[in-house]
């Protein structure tokens, strides 16, 4: 009887694990079921039949017929399963449950209400904007009117001051003329005397 560590694919660490499971010889490994070997760490569903076949060769027993299809590796199966499960979860999350007729009507009513509210809000904003523009226009027109009145008042004052200035000039000329004439008369009287 040959020890289990002489089987191709079984090293010292895996040999210790198999011995702990009760498989001490190559013959015992050759007779073991794949389900039993899968319990050992680092032996998966794909590796178990290969170890049994190698043990049968070494023990000289008739090897079991090879399976028609090679089983997939355990790690690959896990990865594929995870990917498939994740994709299914995403698909289920992405697909909403088909709503009932009442739910559809409620959603449509809600959407119509939101549209009406948005339209009313838009109208209110436009109205407020128009009112603000009208107030600004009125204020601007009042400022323009006030400025025009100021200009008129100033021009009236200027015209009045010009008239007053002309009157003073004319009066001043008259006064000067009158003074000269009065002086000339006085001088004549003095000269006569």
Coordinates of N, CA and C in Angstrom, one line a residue:
X1 N 0.8 -1.2 0.0 CA 0.0 0.0 0.0 C 0.9 1.2 0.0
X2 N 0.5 2.1 -0.9 CA 1.3 3.4 -1.1 C 0.6 4.5 -0.3
X3 N 1.4 5.4 0.3 CA 0.8 6.5 1.0 C 0.2 7.5 0.1
X4 N -0.8 8.2 0.6 CA -1.6 9.2 -0.2 C -0.7 10.3 -0.8
X5 N 0.4 10.6 -0.1 CA 1.3 11.7 -0.6 C 2.0 11.3 -1.9
X6 N 2.0 10.1 -2.3 CA 2.6 9.7 -3.5 C 1.7 9.8 -4.8
X7 N 0.4 10.1 -4.5 CA -0.5 10.3 -5.6 C -0.2 11.7 -6.3
X8 N -0.2 11.6 -7.7 CA 0.1 12.8 -8.4 C -0.9 13.9 -8.1
X9 N -0.4 15.2 -7.7 CA -1.3 16.3 -7.4 C -1.5 16.4 -5.9
X10 N -1.0 15.5 -5.1 CA -1.2 15.6 -3.6 C 0.2 15.9 -3.0
X11 N 0.3 17.1 -2.4 CA 1.6 17.5 -1.8 C 1.5 17.2 -0.3
X12 N 2.5 17.6 0.5 CA 2.5 17.4 1.9 C 1.3 18.0 2.7
X13 N 1.0 19.2 2.3 CA -0.1 19.9 3.0 C -1.5 19.2 2.7
X14 N -1.7 19.0 1.4 CA -3.0 18.3 1.1 C -3.0 16.9 1.6
X15 N -1.8 16.2 1.7 CA -1.8 14.9 2.3 C -2.2 14.9 3.7
X16 N -1.7 15.9 4.5 CA -2.1 16.0 5.9 C -3.6 16.2 6.0
X17 N -4.2 17.0 5.1 CA -5.6 17.3 5.2 C -6.4 16.0 4.9
X18 N -5.9 15.2 3.9 CA -6.6 14.0 3.5 C -6.5 12.9 4.7
X19 N -5.3 12.8 5.3 CA -5.1 11.9 6.4 C -6.0 12.3 7.6
X20 N -6.2 13.6 7.8 CA -7.1 14.1 8.9 C -8.5 13.7 8.6
X21 N -8.9 13.5 7.3 CA -10.2 13.1 6.9 C -10.4 11.6 6.9
X22 N -9.2 10.9 7.1 CA -9.3 9.4 7.2 C -8.8 8.7 6.0
X23 N -8.3 9.4 5.0 CA -7.8 8.8 3.7 C -6.3 8.8 3.8
X24 N -5.7 7.6 4.2 CA -4.3 7.5 4.4 C -3.5 6.9 3.3
X25 N -4.2 6.1 2.4 CA -3.5 5.4 1.3 C -4.1 5.8 0.0
X26 N -3.3 5.5 -1.1 CA -3.8 5.8 -2.5 C -5.0 5.0 -2.8
X27 N -5.1 3.7 -2.2 CA -6.2 2.9 -2.5 C -7.5 3.5 -1.8
X28 N -7.3 4.0 -0.6 CA -8.5 4.6 0.0 C -9.0 5.9 -0.7
X29 N -8.0 6.6 -1.3 CA -8.3 7.8 -2.1 C -9.0 7.4 -3.4
X30 N -8.6 6.2 -4.0 CA -9.2 5.7 -5.2 C -10.6 5.3 -5.0
X31 N -11.0 4.8 -3.8 CA -12.3 4.4 -3.5 C -13.2 5.5 -3.0
X32 N -12.6 6.7 -2.7 CA -13.4 7.8 -2.1 C -14.3 8.4 -3.1
X33 N -15.4 8.9 -2.6 CA -16.4 9.6 -3.4 C -16.0 11.1 -3.6
X34 N -16.2 11.7 -4.8 CA -15.9 13.1 -5.0 C -16.5 14.0 -4.0
X35 N -17.8 13.7 -3.5 CA -18.5 14.5 -2.5 C -17.7 14.6 -1.2
X36 N -17.0 13.5 -0.9 CA -16.2 13.4 0.4 C -15.0 14.3 0.2
X37 N -14.4 14.2 -0.9 CA -13.1 15.0 -1.1 C -13.4 16.5 -1.2
X38 N -14.5 16.9 -1.6 CA -14.8 18.3 -1.7 C -14.8 19.0 -0.4
X39 N -15.0 18.2 0.7 CA -15.0 18.7 2.1 C -13.6 19.3 2.5
X40 N -12.6 18.8 1.8 CA -11.2 19.2 2.1 C -10.9 20.5 1.5
X41 N -10.3 21.4 2.2 CA -10.0 22.7 1.6 C -9.0 22.6 0.4
X42 N -9.2 23.4 -0.6 CA -8.5 23.4 -1.9 C -8.8 22.2 -2.8
X43 N -9.8 21.5 -2.5 CA -10.3 20.5 -3.4 C -11.7 20.8 -3.8
X44 N -11.8 21.1 -5.1 CA -13.2 21.5 -5.6 C -13.8 20.4 -6.4
X45 N -14.9 20.7 -7.0 CA -15.6 19.7 -7.8 C -14.8 19.2 -9.1
X46 N -14.0 20.1 -9.6 CA -13.2 19.7 -10.7 C -11.9 18.9 -10.3
X47 N -11.4 19.2 -9.2 CA -10.1 18.5 -8.8 C -10.4 17.2 -8.2
X48 N -11.5 17.0 -7.5 CA -11.7 15.7 -6.9 C -11.7 14.5 -7.8
X49 N -12.3 14.5 -9.0 CA -12.3 13.4 -9.9 C -10.8 13.1 -10.5
X50 N -10.1 14.2 -10.7 CA -8.7 14.0 -11.1 C -7.8 13.3 -10.1
X51 N -8.0 13.7 -8.8 CA -7.2 13.0 -7.7 C -7.6 11.6 -7.6
X52 N -8.9 11.3 -7.7 CA -9.4 9.9 -7.7 C -8.8 9.1 -8.8
X53 N -8.8 9.6 -10.0 CA -8.2 8.9 -11.2 C -6.7 8.7 -11.0
X54 N -6.0 9.7 -10.5 CA -4.5 9.5 -10.2 C -4.3 8.5 -9.2
X55 N -5.1 8.4 -8.2 CA -4.9 7.4 -7.1 C -5.2 6.0 -7.6
X56 N -6.2 5.9 -8.5 CA -6.6 4.6 -9.1 C -5.4 4.1 -10.0
X57 N -4.8 5.0 -10.7 CA -3.6 4.6 -11.5 C -2.5 4.1 -10.7
X58 N -2.2 4.8 -9.6 CA -1.1 4.5 -8.7 C -1.4 3.2 -7.9
X59 N -2.6 3.0 -7.5 CA -3.0 1.8 -6.8 C -3.2 0.6 -7.7
X60 N -3.3 0.8 -9.0 CA -3.5 -0.3 -9.9 C -4.9 -0.7 -10.0
X61 N -5.8 -0.1 -9.5 CA -7.2 -0.4 -9.6 C -7.8 0.1 -10.9
X62 N -8.9 -0.4 -11.4 CA -9.5 0.0 -12.6 C -9.9 1.4 -12.5
X63 N -9.4 2.4 -13.3 CA -9.9 3.7 -13.2 C -11.4 3.9 -13.6
X64 N -12.0 4.8 -13.0 CA -13.4 5.0 -13.3 C -13.5 5.7 -14.6
X65 N -14.6 5.4 -15.4 CA -14.7 6.1 -16.7 C -14.7 7.6 -16.5
X66 N -14.0 8.2 -17.5 CA -13.9 9.7 -17.4 C -15.3 10.3 -17.7
X67 N -15.6 11.4 -17.0 CA -16.9 12.0 -17.3 C -16.9 12.6 -18.7
X68 N -18.0 12.7 -19.3 CA -18.1 13.1 -20.7 C -17.7 14.6 -20.8
X69 N -18.1 15.4 -19.9 CA -17.8 16.8 -19.9 C -17.0 17.2 -18.7
X70 N -16.0 18.0 -18.9 CA -15.2 18.4 -17.7 C -16.0 19.4 -16.9
X71 N -16.1 19.1 -15.6 CA -16.9 20.0 -14.8 C -16.1 21.4 -14.7
X72 N -16.9 22.4 -14.6 CA -16.3 23.8 -14.5 C -15.6 23.9 -13.2
X73 N -14.6 24.8 -13.2 CA -13.8 25.1 -12.0 C -14.7 25.8 -11.0
X74 N -14.5 25.5 -9.7 CA -15.4 26.0 -8.7 C -15.3 27.6 -8.6
X75 N -14.0 28.1 -8.7 CA -13.9 29.5 -8.6 C -14.6 30.2 -9.8
X76 N -14.4 29.6 -11.0 CA -15.1 30.2 -12.1 C -16.6 30.2 -12.0
X77 N -17.1 29.0 -11.5 CA -18.5 28.9 -11.3 C -19.0 30.0 -10.3
X78 N -18.3 30.2 -9.3 CA -18.7 31.2 -8.3 C -18.7 32.6 -8.9
X79 N -17.6 32.9 -9.7 CA -17.6 34.2 -10.3 C -18.7 34.4 -11.3
X80 N -19.0 33.4 -12.1 CA -20.1 33.5 -13.1 C -21.4 33.6 -12.4
X81 N -21.6 32.8 -11.3 CA -22.8 32.9 -10.5 C -23.0 34.2 -9.9
X82 N -21.9 34.8 -9.4 CA -22.0 36.1 -8.8 C -22.4 37.2 -9.9
X83 N -21.8 37.1 -11.1 CA -22.1 38.0 -12.2 C -23.5 37.8 -12.6
X84 N -24.0 36.6 -12.7 CA -25.3 36.4 -13.2 C -26.3 36.9 -12.1
X85 N -26.0 36.6 -10.9 CA -26.9 37.1 -9.8 C -26.9 38.6 -9.7
X86 N -25.8 39.3 -9.9 CA -25.7 40.7 -9.9 C -26.5 41.3 -11.1
X87 N -26.3 40.7 -12.2 CA -27.0 41.2 -13.4 C -28.5 41.0 -13.2
X88 N -28.9 39.9 -12.6 CA -30.4 39.7 -12.4 C -30.9 40.7 -11.4
X89 N -30.1 41.0 -10.4 CA -30.5 42.0 -9.4 C -30.7 43.4 -10.0
X90 N -29.7 43.7 -10.9 CA -29.8 45.0 -11.6 C -31.0 45.1 -12.5
X91 N -31.2 44.0 -13.2 CA -32.4 43.9 -14.1 C -33.7 44.1 -13.3
X92 N -33.8 43.4 -12.2 CA -35.0 43.5 -11.3 C -35.1 44.8 -10.7
X93 N -34.0 45.5 -10.4 CA -34.1 46.8 -9.8 C -34.5 47.8 -10.9
X94 N -34.0 47.6 -12.1 CA -34.3 48.5 -13.2 C -35.7 48.4 -13.7
X95 N -36.3 47.2 -13.6 CA -37.6 47.0 -14.1 C -38.6 47.3 -13.0
X96 N -39.4 48.3 -13.1 CA -40.4 48.6 -12.1 C -41.5 47.6 -12.3
X97 N -42.2 47.3 -11.2 CA -43.3 46.4 -11.3 C -44.4 47.1 -12.2
X98 N -45.1 46.3 -13.0 CA -46.1 46.9 -13.8 C -47.2 47.5 -13.0
X99 N -47.4 48.8 -13.2 CA -48.4 49.5 -12.3 C -49.9 49.1 -12.7
X100 N -50.7 49.2 -11.8 CA -52.1 49.0 -12.1 C -52.8 50.2 -12.8
X101 N -54.0 50.0 -13.2 CA -54.7 51.1 -13.9 C -54.9 52.3 -13.0
X102 N -55.3 52.0 -11.7 CA -55.5 53.0 -10.8 C -54.2 53.8 -10.5
X103 N -53.1 53.1 -10.4 CA -51.8 53.8 -10.2 C -51.4 54.7 -11.4
X104 N -51.7 54.2 -12.6 CA -51.4 54.9 -13.8 C -52.3 56.2 -13.8
X105 N -53.6 56.1 -13.5 CA -54.4 57.2 -13.5 C -54.0 58.2 -12.4
X106 N -53.6 57.7 -11.3 CA -53.1 58.6 -10.2 C -51.9 59.3 -10.6
X107 N -51.0 58.6 -11.3 CA -49.7 59.3 -11.7 C -50.0 60.3 -12.8
X108 N -51.0 60.0 -13.7 CA -51.3 61.0 -14.7 C -52.0 62.2 -14.1
X109 N -52.8 62.0 -13.1 CA -53.5 63.1 -12.4 C -52.5 64.0 -11.7
X110 N -51.5 63.3 -11.0 CA -50.5 64.0 -10.3 C -49.6 64.9 -11.3
X111 N -49.3 64.3 -12.5 CA -48.5 65.0 -13.5 C -49.3 66.2 -14.0
X112 N -50.6 66.0 -14.2 CA -51.4 67.1 -14.7 C -51.5 68.2 -13.7
X113 N -51.6 67.8 -12.5 CA -51.7 68.8 -11.4 C -50.4 69.6 -11.3
X114 N -49.2 68.9 -11.4 CA -47.9 69.6 -11.4 C -47.8 70.5 -12.6
X115 N -48.2 70.1 -13.8 CA -48.2 70.9 -15.0 C -49.0 72.2 -14.8
X116 N -50.2 72.0 -14.2 CA -51.1 73.2 -14.0 C -50.5 74.1 -12.9
X117 N -49.9 73.6 -11.9 CA -49.2 74.4 -10.9 C -48.0 75.2 -11.5
X118 N -47.3 74.5 -12.4 CA -46.1 75.1 -13.0 C -46.6 76.2 -13.9
X119 N -47.7 76.0 -14.6 CA -48.2 77.0 -15.6 C -48.7 78.2 -14.8
X120 N -49.4 78.0 -13.6 CA -49.9 79.1 -12.8 C -48.7 79.9 -12.2
X121 N -47.7 79.1 -11.8 CA -46.5 79.8 -11.2 C -45.9 80.7 -12.3
X122 N -45.8 80.1 -13.5 CA -45.2 80.9 -14.6 C -46.0 82.2 -14.9
X123 N -47.3 82.0 -14.9 CA -48.2 83.2 -15.1 C -48.0 84.2 -14.0
X124 N -47.9 83.8 -12.8 CA -47.8 84.7 -11.7 C -46.5 85.4 -11.8
X125 N -45.4 84.7 -12.1 CA -44.1 85.3 -12.3 C -44.1 86.4 -13.4
X126 N -44.8 86.1 -14.5 CA -44.9 87.0 -15.6 C -45.6 88.2 -15.2
X127 N -46.7 88.0 -14.5 CA -47.6 89.2 -14.0 C -46.8 90.1 -13.1
X128 N -46.0 89.5 -12.2 CA -45.2 90.2 -11.2 C -44.1 91.0 -12.0
X129 N -43.6 90.4 -13.0 CA -42.5 91.0 -13.8 C -43.1 92.2 -14.5
X130 N -44.3 92.0 -15.1 CA -45.0 93.1 -15.8 C -45.3 94.3 -14.9
X131 N -45.8 94.0 -13.7 CA -46.1 95.0 -12.7 C -44.9 95.8 -12.3
X132 N -43.8 95.1 -12.1 CA -42.5 95.7 -11.8 C -42.1 96.6 -12.9
X133 N -42.2 96.2 -14.1 CA -41.8 97.0 -15.3 C -42.6 98.2 -15.4
X134 N -43.9 98.1 -15.1 CA -44.9 99.2 -15.2 C -44.5 100.2 -14.1
X135 N -44.2 99.8 -12.9 CA -43.8 100.7 -11.8 C -42.5 101.4 -12.2
X136 N -41.5 100.7 -12.7 CA -40.3 101.4 -13.1 C -40.5 102.4 -14.2
X137 N -41.4 102.1 -15.1 CA -41.7 103.0 -16.2 C -42.4 104.3 -15.7
X138 N -43.3 104.1 -14.7 CA -44.0 105.2 -14.1 C -43.0 106.1 -13.3
X139 N -42.1 105.4 -12.6 CA -41.1 106.2 -11.8 C -40.2 107.0 -12.8
X140 N -39.8 106.3 -13.8 CA -38.9 107.0 -14.8 C -39.6 108.2 -15.4
X141 N -40.9 108.0 -15.8 CA -41.6 109.1 -16.4 C -41.7 110.3 -15.5
X142 N -42.0 110.0 -14.2 CA -42.1 111.0 -13.2 C -40.8 111.8 -13.0
X143 N -39.6 111.0 -13.1 CA -38.3 111.7 -13.0 C -38.1 112.6 -14.2
X144 N -38.4 112.1 -15.3 CA -38.3 112.9 -16.6 C -39.1 114.1 -16.5
X145 N -40.3 114.0 -16.1 CA -41.2 115.2 -16.0 C -40.7 116.2 -15.0
X146 N -40.2 115.7 -13.8 CA -39.6 116.6 -12.8 C -38.4 117.3 -13.4
X147 N -37.6 116.6 -14.1 CA -36.4 117.2 -14.7 C -36.8 118.3 -15.7
X148 N -37.8 118.0 -16.5 CA -38.2 119.0 -17.5 C -38.8 120.2 -16.8
X149 N -39.5 120.0 -15.7 CA -40.0 121.2 -15.0 C -38.9 122.0 -14.4
X150 N -37.9 121.3 -13.9 CA -36.7 122.1 -13.4 C -36.0 122.9 -14.5
X151 N -35.9 122.3 -15.6 CA -35.3 123.0 -16.8 C -36.2 124.2 -17.1
X152 N -37.5 124.1 -17.2 CA -38.4 125.2 -17.5 C -38.2 126.3 -16.5
X153 N -38.2 125.9 -15.2 CA -38.1 126.9 -14.1 C -36.8 127.7 -14.2
X154 N -35.7 126.9 -14.5 CA -34.4 127.5 -14.6 C -34.4 128.5 -15.8
X155 N -35.0 128.1 -16.9 CA -35.0 128.9 -18.1 C -35.8 130.2 -17.9
X156 N -36.9 130.0 -17.1 CA -37.7 131.2 -16.8 C -36.9 132.2 -15.9
X157 N -36.2 131.6 -14.9 CA -35.4 132.5 -14.1 C -34.3 133.2 -14.9
X158 N -33.7 132.4 -15.8 CA -32.7 133.0 -16.6 C -33.3 134.2 -17.5
X159 N -34.4 133.9 -18.1 CA -35.1 135.0 -18.9 C -35.4 136.2 -18.1
X160 N -35.9 135.9 -16.9 CA -36.3 137.0 -16.0 C -35.1 137.8 -15.6
X161 N -34.0 137.1 -15.2 CA -32.8 137.8 -14.8 C -32.2 138.6 -16.0
X162 N -32.3 138.1 -17.2 CA -31.9 138.8 -18.4 C -32.7 140.1 -18.5
X163 N -34.0 139.9 -18.4 CA -34.9 141.1 -18.5 C -34.6 142.1 -17.5
X164 N -34.4 141.6 -16.2 CA -34.0 142.5 -15.1 C -32.7 143.2 -15.4
X165 N -31.8 142.5 -15.9 CA -30.4 143.0 -16.3 C -30.6 144.1 -17.3
X166 N -31.4 143.9 -18.3 CA -31.6 144.9 -19.4 C -32.3 146.1 -18.9
X167 N -33.2 145.9 -18.0 CA -33.9 147.0 -17.4 C -32.9 147.9 -16.6
X168 N -32.1 147.2 -15.8 CA -31.1 147.9 -15.0 C -30.2 148.7 -15.9
X169 N -29.7 148.0 -16.9 CA -28.8 148.7 -17.9 C -29.5 149.9 -18.5
X170 N -30.7 149.7 -18.9 CA -31.4 150.9 -19.5 C -31.6 152.0 -18.4
X171 N -32.0 151.6 -17.2 CA -32.2 152.5 -16.2 C -30.9 153.2 -15.8
X172 N -29.8 152.4 -15.8 CA -28.5 153.0 -15.5 C -28.1 154.0 -16.5
X173 N -28.4 153.7 -17.8 CA -28.0 154.6 -18.9 C -28.8 155.9 -18.8
X174 N -30.1 155.7 -18.4 CA -30.9 156.9 -18.3 C -30.4 157.7 -17.1
X175 N -30.1 157.0 -16.0 CA -29.6 157.8 -14.8 C -28.3 158.5 -15.2
X176 N -27.4 157.9 -15.9 CA -26.2 158.5 -16.3 C -26.5 159.7 -17.2
X177 N -27.4 159.5 -18.1 CA -27.7 160.6 -19.1 C -28.3 161.7 -18.3
X178 N -29.2 161.4 -17.4 CA -29.9 162.4 -16.6 C -28.9 163.2 -15.7
X179 N -28.0 162.5 -15.2 CA -27.0 163.1 -14.3 C -26.1 164.1 -15.1
X180 N -25.8 163.6 -16.3 CA -24.9 164.5 -17.2 C -25.7 165.7 -17.6
X181 N -26.9 165.5 -17.9 CA -27.7 166.7 -18.3 C -27.9 167.6 -17.1
X182 N -28.1 167.1 -15.9 CA -28.3 167.9 -14.7 C -27.0 168.7 -14.4
X183 N -25.9 168.0 -14.6 CA -24.6 168.6 -14.3 C -24.3 169.7 -15.4
X184 N -24.7 169.4 -16.6 CA -24.5 170.4 -17.7 C -25.3 171.6 -17.4
X185 N -26.5 171.5 -16.9 CA -27.4 172.6 -16.6 C -26.8 173.4 -15.5
X186 N -26.3 172.7 -14.5 CA -25.7 173.5 -13.4 C -24.5 174.3 -13.8
X187 N -23.7 173.6 -14.7 CA -22.5 174.3 -15.2 C -22.9 175.5 -16.0
X188 N -24.0 175.5 -16.7 CA -24.4 176.6 -17.5 C -24.9 177.7 -16.6
X189 N -25.6 177.3 -15.6 CA -26.1 178.3 -14.6 C -24.9 179.0 -14.0
X190 N -24.0 178.3 -13.6 CA -22.8 178.9 -12.9 C -22.1 179.7 -13.9
X191 N -22.0 179.3 -15.1 CA -21.3 180.1 -16.1 C -22.0 181.4 -16.4
X192 N -23.3 181.4 -16.3 CA -24.0 182.6 -16.5 C -23.9 183.5 -15.3
X193 N -23.7 183.1 -14.3 CA -23.5 184.0 -13.1 C -22.2 184.5 -13.1

